[in-house]
Amino acid sequence: MRVLVGDIGGTKTGLGIAEVQGNTVSLDLHRRYPSRKSVSLGEIVTTFFDETGCQCEMAAFAVAGPVVSGRSKTTNLPWQIDAAELQKNLGFKRVGLLNDLEAVAWGVPALTSNELAVLQPGATTGAVGNACVVAAGTGLGEAGLFWDGTKHHAFPTEGGHTDFAPTDDREFALLNYLQKKVGRVSWERVVSGIGIGNIYAFLAQWHKAVHPPAVAEALRSDGDIAAAVAEAANNGHAISQEAMELFAVLYGREAGNTALKHMALGGVYLGGGIAPKNLALLQGPGFAEGFRDKGRMRTLMEQIPVQVILDPLTPLYGAARYMAAEIG
């Protein structure tokens, strides 16, 4: 089956043409576009068709936001996306719309071992059952994979928007700092690209620190603060290092929370763009301790495999597999 697939994020929108055979997905003519430079998804799709000369009768789009009845108001973009309108306006025979993390979950079975990096091997036997995806990127997305005894069934959640729970004095101070800025504080406010910026800003104020040049420039130009903080941390800036280390602990803790809620003995998969770029950080002790530190459930947490998804095209593979399943 041939289908136009899309991954609509708060920063970038990726489009491509996918061919599906079972779990195997091949992708051709992949292009990426700055999301905020367009007024709608339809505009980007039209640009893609004009540039490539391609046409498709089927399309499936993974969207960073909740999808209800084929419609979505994207969380980090000022867009309203309606599958029926896209189908009508762009001449498709069928359009599927699904949450981007649901798409990642659909894409997991299409991944090979060299497209995954192991953070925790987990149990050597019995690693069968439900699984979940936790993805820190522009925001924080989460999805589940229900195991029916034979295969996994992907489903979306909005778990990244549940309440952040601090555990020590520093984290309570972080919560208080963010409450004064934004009111209610969700996990997305601390485990995401936005979250890295929030953690850094809190620590810089807490320590009365001077910004390193890369971060100062990002703050002046409204640039990628998370990337600037990561760069400064790699260059030895103490507050940036503390920010990244705290981010790793919090990422581990929320990944562990999600694993517990899904009883994810089949594994936890870290998606999004941050994990592959900061693999050494997540392979350190902070993430693992945050993940395992669940009191009486610690032994259970040590049995759960945790892997980082290395292939950024996974949501596109998943969108293609979703559409193939819908068509039957």
Short mmCIF file of C-alpha atoms in Angstrom, two decimals:
data_model
loop_
_atom_site.label_atom_id
_atom_site.label_comp_id
_atom_site.label_asym_id
_atom_site.label_seq_id
_atom_site.Cartn_x
_atom_site.Cartn_y
_atom_site.Cartn_z
CA MET A 1 0.00 0.00 0.00
CA ARG A 2 1.26 3.48 -0.90
CA VAL A 3 0.41 6.34 1.46
CA LEU A 4 1.42 9.93 2.17
CA VAL A 5 2.56 10.05 5.78
CA GLY A 6 3.23 13.04 7.98
CA ASP A 7 4.69 13.82 11.40
CA ILE A 8 3.38 17.22 12.54
CA GLY A 9 5.43 18.63 15.40
CA GLY A 10 5.61 21.98 17.11
CA THR A 11 8.92 22.72 15.37
CA LYS A 12 9.06 20.62 12.18
CA THR A 13 6.60 18.83 9.91
CA GLY A 14 7.95 15.79 8.10
CA LEU A 15 6.22 14.30 5.05
CA GLY A 16 7.05 11.27 2.95
CA ILE A 17 5.69 8.54 0.71
CA ALA A 18 5.52 5.14 2.43
CA GLU A 19 5.12 1.59 1.14
CA VAL A 20 3.82 -0.96 3.66
CA GLN A 21 4.18 -4.74 3.72
CA GLY A 22 3.30 -6.24 7.11
CA ASN A 23 5.60 -4.71 9.74
CA THR A 24 8.02 -3.55 7.05
CA VAL A 25 7.77 0.07 5.93
CA SER A 26 9.92 1.74 3.28
CA LEU A 27 9.96 5.50 2.99
CA ASP A 28 10.72 7.65 -0.03
CA LEU A 29 10.88 11.38 -0.83
CA HIS A 30 11.06 12.44 2.79
CA ARG A 31 11.00 16.22 3.29
CA ARG A 32 10.91 18.43 6.41
CA TYR A 33 9.32 21.87 6.72
CA PRO A 34 9.34 24.50 9.51
CA SER A 35 5.86 24.15 11.01
CA ARG A 36 5.46 27.73 12.16
CA LYS A 37 6.23 29.20 8.72
CA SER A 38 2.94 27.80 7.38
CA VAL A 39 -0.61 28.65 8.35
CA SER A 40 -1.91 25.09 8.03
CA LEU A 41 -1.01 21.48 7.38
CA GLY A 42 -2.84 21.70 4.04
CA GLU A 43 -0.41 24.40 2.89
CA ILE A 44 2.59 22.17 3.67
CA VAL A 45 1.03 19.14 1.93
CA THR A 46 0.37 21.26 -1.18
CA THR A 47 3.99 22.47 -1.14
CA PHE A 48 5.22 18.87 -0.84
CA PHE A 49 3.15 17.72 -3.82
CA ASP A 50 4.28 20.73 -5.88
CA GLU A 51 7.96 20.09 -5.08
CA THR A 52 7.94 16.32 -5.63
CA GLY A 53 5.27 15.90 -8.30
CA CYS A 54 3.82 13.01 -6.24
CA GLN A 55 0.20 12.24 -5.58
CA CYS A 56 -1.40 9.73 -3.20
CA GLU A 57 -4.95 8.58 -2.65
CA MET A 58 -4.34 7.78 1.04
CA ALA A 59 -2.78 9.90 3.79
CA ALA A 60 -2.08 9.44 7.49
CA PHE A 61 -0.85 12.26 9.71
CA ALA A 62 0.67 11.97 13.18
CA VAL A 63 -0.19 15.11 15.14
CA ALA A 64 1.36 16.54 18.31
CA GLY A 65 -1.91 16.89 20.22
CA PRO A 66 -5.07 15.03 21.18
CA VAL A 67 -7.18 13.67 18.32
CA VAL A 68 -10.94 13.43 18.86
CA SER A 69 -13.36 12.37 16.11
CA GLY A 70 -10.79 12.99 13.39
CA ARG A 71 -9.96 16.50 14.60
CA SER A 72 -7.06 17.99 16.52
CA LYS A 73 -6.08 21.38 17.90
CA THR A 74 -2.32 21.01 18.02
CA THR A 75 -0.80 21.61 21.46
CA ASN A 76 2.26 23.61 20.39
CA LEU A 77 0.98 25.09 17.10
CA PRO A 78 -1.96 27.43 16.36
CA TRP A 79 -3.53 24.92 13.95
CA GLN A 80 -6.89 23.17 13.77
CA ILE A 81 -6.54 19.93 11.77
CA ASP A 82 -9.61 18.13 10.45
CA ALA A 83 -9.18 14.82 8.59
CA ALA A 84 -12.47 15.23 6.69
CA GLU A 85 -11.52 18.73 5.51
CA LEU A 86 -8.07 17.59 4.38
CA GLN A 87 -9.66 14.70 2.50
CA LYS A 88 -12.11 17.00 0.75
CA ASN A 89 -9.80 19.95 0.06
CA LEU A 90 -6.78 17.94 -1.12
CA GLY A 91 -8.63 15.22 -3.03
CA PHE A 92 -7.67 12.19 -0.94
CA LYS A 93 -9.85 9.08 -0.88
CA ARG A 94 -9.03 8.57 2.79
CA VAL A 95 -7.19 10.53 5.50
CA GLY A 96 -6.22 9.18 8.91
CA LEU A 97 -5.36 11.42 11.84
CA LEU A 98 -3.67 10.05 14.95
CA ASN A 99 -1.72 11.35 17.90
CA ASP A 100 2.01 11.50 17.21
CA LEU A 101 2.90 9.25 20.14
CA GLU A 102 0.29 6.73 19.06
CA ALA A 103 2.09 6.81 15.70
CA VAL A 104 5.44 6.16 17.41
CA ALA A 105 3.85 3.21 19.21
CA TRP A 106 2.53 1.88 15.88
CA GLY A 107 6.06 2.31 14.51
CA VAL A 108 7.90 0.38 17.25
CA PRO A 109 7.30 -3.08 15.67
CA ALA A 110 8.89 -1.81 12.44
CA LEU A 111 12.20 -1.03 14.20
CA THR A 112 15.25 -3.27 14.10
CA SER A 113 17.72 -3.72 16.95
CA ASN A 114 20.23 -1.32 15.37
CA GLU A 115 17.56 1.41 15.49
CA LEU A 116 17.32 1.11 19.28
CA ALA A 117 19.82 1.87 22.07
CA VAL A 118 19.50 -0.06 25.32
CA LEU A 119 19.44 1.91 28.59
CA GLN A 120 18.32 -1.00 30.73
CA PRO A 121 18.20 -4.59 29.43
CA GLY A 122 15.61 -5.66 31.96
CA ALA A 123 14.70 -9.28 32.56
CA THR A 124 16.37 -11.82 30.28
CA THR A 125 13.14 -13.87 30.23
CA GLY A 126 9.49 -12.92 30.49
CA ALA A 127 9.82 -9.48 28.85
CA VAL A 128 6.40 -9.92 27.25
CA GLY A 129 3.34 -7.79 27.87
CA ASN A 130 2.19 -4.23 27.63
CA ALA A 131 4.70 -1.59 26.56
CA CYS A 132 4.76 2.19 26.45
CA VAL A 133 6.42 5.12 24.71
CA VAL A 134 7.60 8.28 26.52
CA ALA A 135 8.95 10.99 24.23
CA ALA A 136 10.55 14.26 25.25
CA GLY A 137 10.80 16.69 22.35
CA THR A 138 9.24 20.12 21.95
CA GLY A 139 6.69 18.79 24.46
CA LEU A 140 6.23 15.49 26.29
CA GLY A 141 4.21 12.75 24.62
CA GLU A 142 3.19 9.36 25.96
CA ALA A 143 1.39 6.35 24.47
CA GLY A 144 0.66 2.74 25.32
CA LEU A 145 0.91 -0.63 23.60
CA PHE A 146 -1.65 -3.12 24.91
CA TRP A 147 -0.57 -6.78 24.62
CA ASP A 148 -3.46 -9.13 23.75
CA GLY A 149 -1.37 -12.28 24.03
CA THR A 150 -0.42 -12.26 20.35
CA LYS A 151 0.35 -8.70 19.29
CA HIS A 152 0.47 -5.12 20.51
CA HIS A 153 -2.29 -2.55 19.98
CA ALA A 154 -1.17 1.09 20.12
CA PHE A 155 -3.29 3.71 21.88
CA PRO A 156 -2.77 7.40 22.67
CA THR A 157 -2.66 9.15 26.04
CA GLU A 158 -2.07 12.71 27.20
CA GLY A 159 -0.04 11.56 30.19
CA GLY A 160 2.59 14.25 29.68
CA HIS A 161 0.06 16.77 30.95
CA THR A 162 -0.44 15.10 34.34
CA ASP A 163 0.77 16.92 37.46
CA PHE A 164 4.49 17.18 38.16
CA ALA A 165 5.37 15.71 41.57
CA PRO A 166 8.54 16.96 43.31
CA THR A 167 10.41 14.73 45.79
CA ASP A 168 13.03 16.93 47.49
CA ASP A 169 13.69 20.55 48.48
CA ARG A 170 15.26 21.51 45.15
CA GLU A 171 12.37 20.07 43.17
CA PHE A 172 9.82 21.75 45.46
CA ALA A 173 11.63 25.03 44.80
CA LEU A 174 11.45 24.27 41.05
CA LEU A 175 7.72 23.62 41.36
CA ASN A 176 7.21 26.87 43.27
CA TYR A 177 9.24 28.79 40.64
CA LEU A 178 7.16 27.37 37.78
CA GLN A 179 3.85 27.87 39.57
CA LYS A 180 4.60 31.57 39.79
CA LYS A 181 5.33 31.60 36.04
CA VAL A 182 2.65 29.33 34.57
CA GLY A 183 0.23 28.27 37.32
CA ARG A 184 -0.41 24.54 37.14
CA VAL A 185 2.79 22.57 36.44
CA SER A 186 2.63 19.40 34.34
CA TRP A 187 5.41 16.91 33.62
CA GLU A 188 5.78 18.51 30.18
CA ARG A 189 7.00 21.68 31.91
CA VAL A 190 10.10 19.84 33.14
CA VAL A 191 10.59 16.84 30.80
CA SER A 192 10.84 18.36 27.31
CA GLY A 193 12.87 20.91 25.39
CA ILE A 194 10.75 23.55 27.11
CA GLY A 195 11.47 21.74 30.36
CA ILE A 196 15.24 21.93 29.97
CA GLY A 197 14.89 25.69 29.51
CA ASN A 198 12.65 25.91 32.59
CA ILE A 199 15.02 23.85 34.73
CA TYR A 200 18.01 25.91 33.62
CA ALA A 201 16.22 29.24 34.25
CA PHE A 202 15.24 28.08 37.75
CA LEU A 203 18.75 26.93 38.62
CA ALA A 204 20.35 30.08 37.19
CA GLN A 205 18.10 32.18 39.42
CA TRP A 206 18.56 29.86 42.42
CA HIS A 207 22.36 30.03 42.15
CA LYS A 208 22.41 33.66 40.91
CA ALA A 209 24.53 32.42 38.00
CA VAL A 210 25.81 34.27 34.93
CA HIS A 211 24.62 32.76 31.63
CA PRO A 212 27.31 31.14 29.45
CA PRO A 213 27.66 32.69 25.96
CA ALA A 214 25.66 30.03 24.07
CA VAL A 215 22.71 30.29 26.46
CA ALA A 216 22.85 34.08 26.60
CA GLU A 217 22.69 34.18 22.78
CA ALA A 218 19.76 31.74 22.69
CA LEU A 219 17.89 33.86 25.24
CA ARG A 220 18.56 37.05 23.25
CA SER A 221 17.54 35.59 19.89
CA ASP A 222 14.67 33.38 21.08
CA GLY A 223 16.75 30.41 19.91
CA ASP A 224 16.90 26.78 21.00
CA ILE A 225 17.60 27.19 24.70
CA ALA A 226 17.59 23.43 25.37
CA ALA A 227 20.29 22.85 22.76
CA ALA A 228 22.30 25.79 24.11
CA VAL A 229 22.11 24.44 27.67
CA ALA A 230 23.18 20.97 26.49
CA GLU A 231 26.11 22.52 24.60
CA ALA A 232 27.14 24.58 27.63
CA ALA A 233 26.92 21.45 29.81
CA ASN A 234 29.22 19.59 27.42
CA ASN A 235 31.64 22.51 27.66
CA GLY A 236 31.79 22.23 31.44
CA HIS A 237 29.38 24.98 32.59
CA ALA A 238 28.34 23.88 36.08
CA ILE A 239 24.74 25.19 36.17
CA SER A 240 24.03 23.79 32.70
CA GLN A 241 25.43 20.43 33.80
CA GLU A 242 23.21 20.49 36.88
CA ALA A 243 20.21 21.34 34.68
CA MET A 244 20.86 18.43 32.31
CA GLU A 245 21.48 16.01 35.19
CA LEU A 246 18.21 17.03 36.88
CA PHE A 247 16.41 16.70 33.55
CA ALA A 248 17.74 13.13 33.21
CA VAL A 249 16.51 12.19 36.69
CA LEU A 250 13.06 13.67 36.02
CA TYR A 251 12.86 11.97 32.61
CA GLY A 252 13.66 8.66 34.29
CA ARG A 253 11.10 9.24 37.02
CA GLU A 254 8.26 10.02 34.61
CA ALA A 255 9.24 7.14 32.32
CA GLY A 256 9.04 4.93 35.39
CA ASN A 257 5.66 6.38 36.36
CA THR A 258 4.34 5.60 32.89
CA ALA A 259 5.77 2.08 32.99
CA LEU A 260 4.02 1.41 36.30
CA LYS A 261 0.68 2.71 35.05
CA HIS A 262 0.87 0.50 31.96
CA MET A 263 2.51 -2.47 33.73
CA ALA A 264 4.94 -2.26 30.82
CA LEU A 265 6.86 -5.51 31.22
CA GLY A 266 7.15 -5.56 27.42
CA GLY A 267 9.37 -2.51 27.55
CA VAL A 268 9.62 1.27 27.66
CA TYR A 269 10.65 3.11 24.50
CA LEU A 270 12.00 6.66 24.66
CA GLY A 271 11.03 8.64 21.58
CA GLY A 272 11.42 12.29 20.61
CA GLY A 273 14.50 14.19 19.56
CA ILE A 274 16.16 14.80 22.92
CA ALA A 275 17.06 11.24 23.93
CA PRO A 276 19.20 10.30 20.89
CA LYS A 277 21.09 13.60 21.11
CA ASN A 278 21.81 13.09 24.81
CA LEU A 279 22.35 9.33 24.89
CA ALA A 280 25.45 9.46 27.10
CA LEU A 281 23.54 11.56 29.64
CA LEU A 282 20.65 9.06 29.77
CA GLN A 283 23.08 6.14 30.03
CA GLY A 284 24.42 7.71 33.22
CA PRO A 285 23.14 7.02 36.73
CA GLY A 286 20.54 9.81 36.93
CA PHE A 287 17.98 8.43 34.48
CA ALA A 288 18.31 4.87 35.79
CA GLU A 289 17.88 5.92 39.42
CA GLY A 290 14.88 8.10 38.56
CA PHE A 291 13.32 5.19 36.68
CA ARG A 292 13.93 2.56 39.38
CA ASP A 293 13.27 4.67 42.48
CA LYS A 294 9.72 3.43 43.10
CA GLY A 295 9.95 2.18 46.67
CA ARG A 296 8.50 -1.32 46.98
CA MET A 297 8.26 -1.54 43.17
CA ARG A 298 12.03 -1.15 42.63
CA THR A 299 12.58 -4.85 41.87
CA LEU A 300 9.79 -4.74 39.28
CA MET A 301 11.28 -1.62 37.67
CA GLU A 302 14.66 -3.35 37.29
CA GLN A 303 12.99 -6.07 35.20
CA ILE A 304 11.57 -3.66 32.59
CA PRO A 305 13.61 -3.15 29.37
CA VAL A 306 14.22 0.50 28.48
CA GLN A 307 15.40 1.51 25.01
CA VAL A 308 15.91 4.75 23.10
CA ILE A 309 14.40 5.01 19.62
CA LEU A 310 17.22 6.21 17.34
CA ASP A 311 15.30 6.50 14.06
CA PRO A 312 13.56 9.94 13.84
CA LEU A 313 11.27 8.59 11.11
CA THR A 314 9.49 6.19 13.47
CA PRO A 315 6.26 8.29 13.60
CA LEU A 316 6.08 8.10 9.80
CA TYR A 317 6.51 4.31 9.85
CA GLY A 318 3.79 4.17 12.47
CA ALA A 319 1.39 6.38 10.52
CA ALA A 320 1.84 4.07 7.53
CA ARG A 321 1.21 0.93 9.61
CA TYR A 322 -1.85 2.58 11.19
CA MET A 323 -3.36 3.34 7.77
CA ALA A 324 -2.59 -0.17 6.53
CA ALA A 325 -4.44 -1.60 9.55
CA GLU A 326 -7.38 0.78 8.99
CA ILE A 327 -7.68 -0.29 5.36
CA GLY A 328 -7.36 -3.92 6.39
#
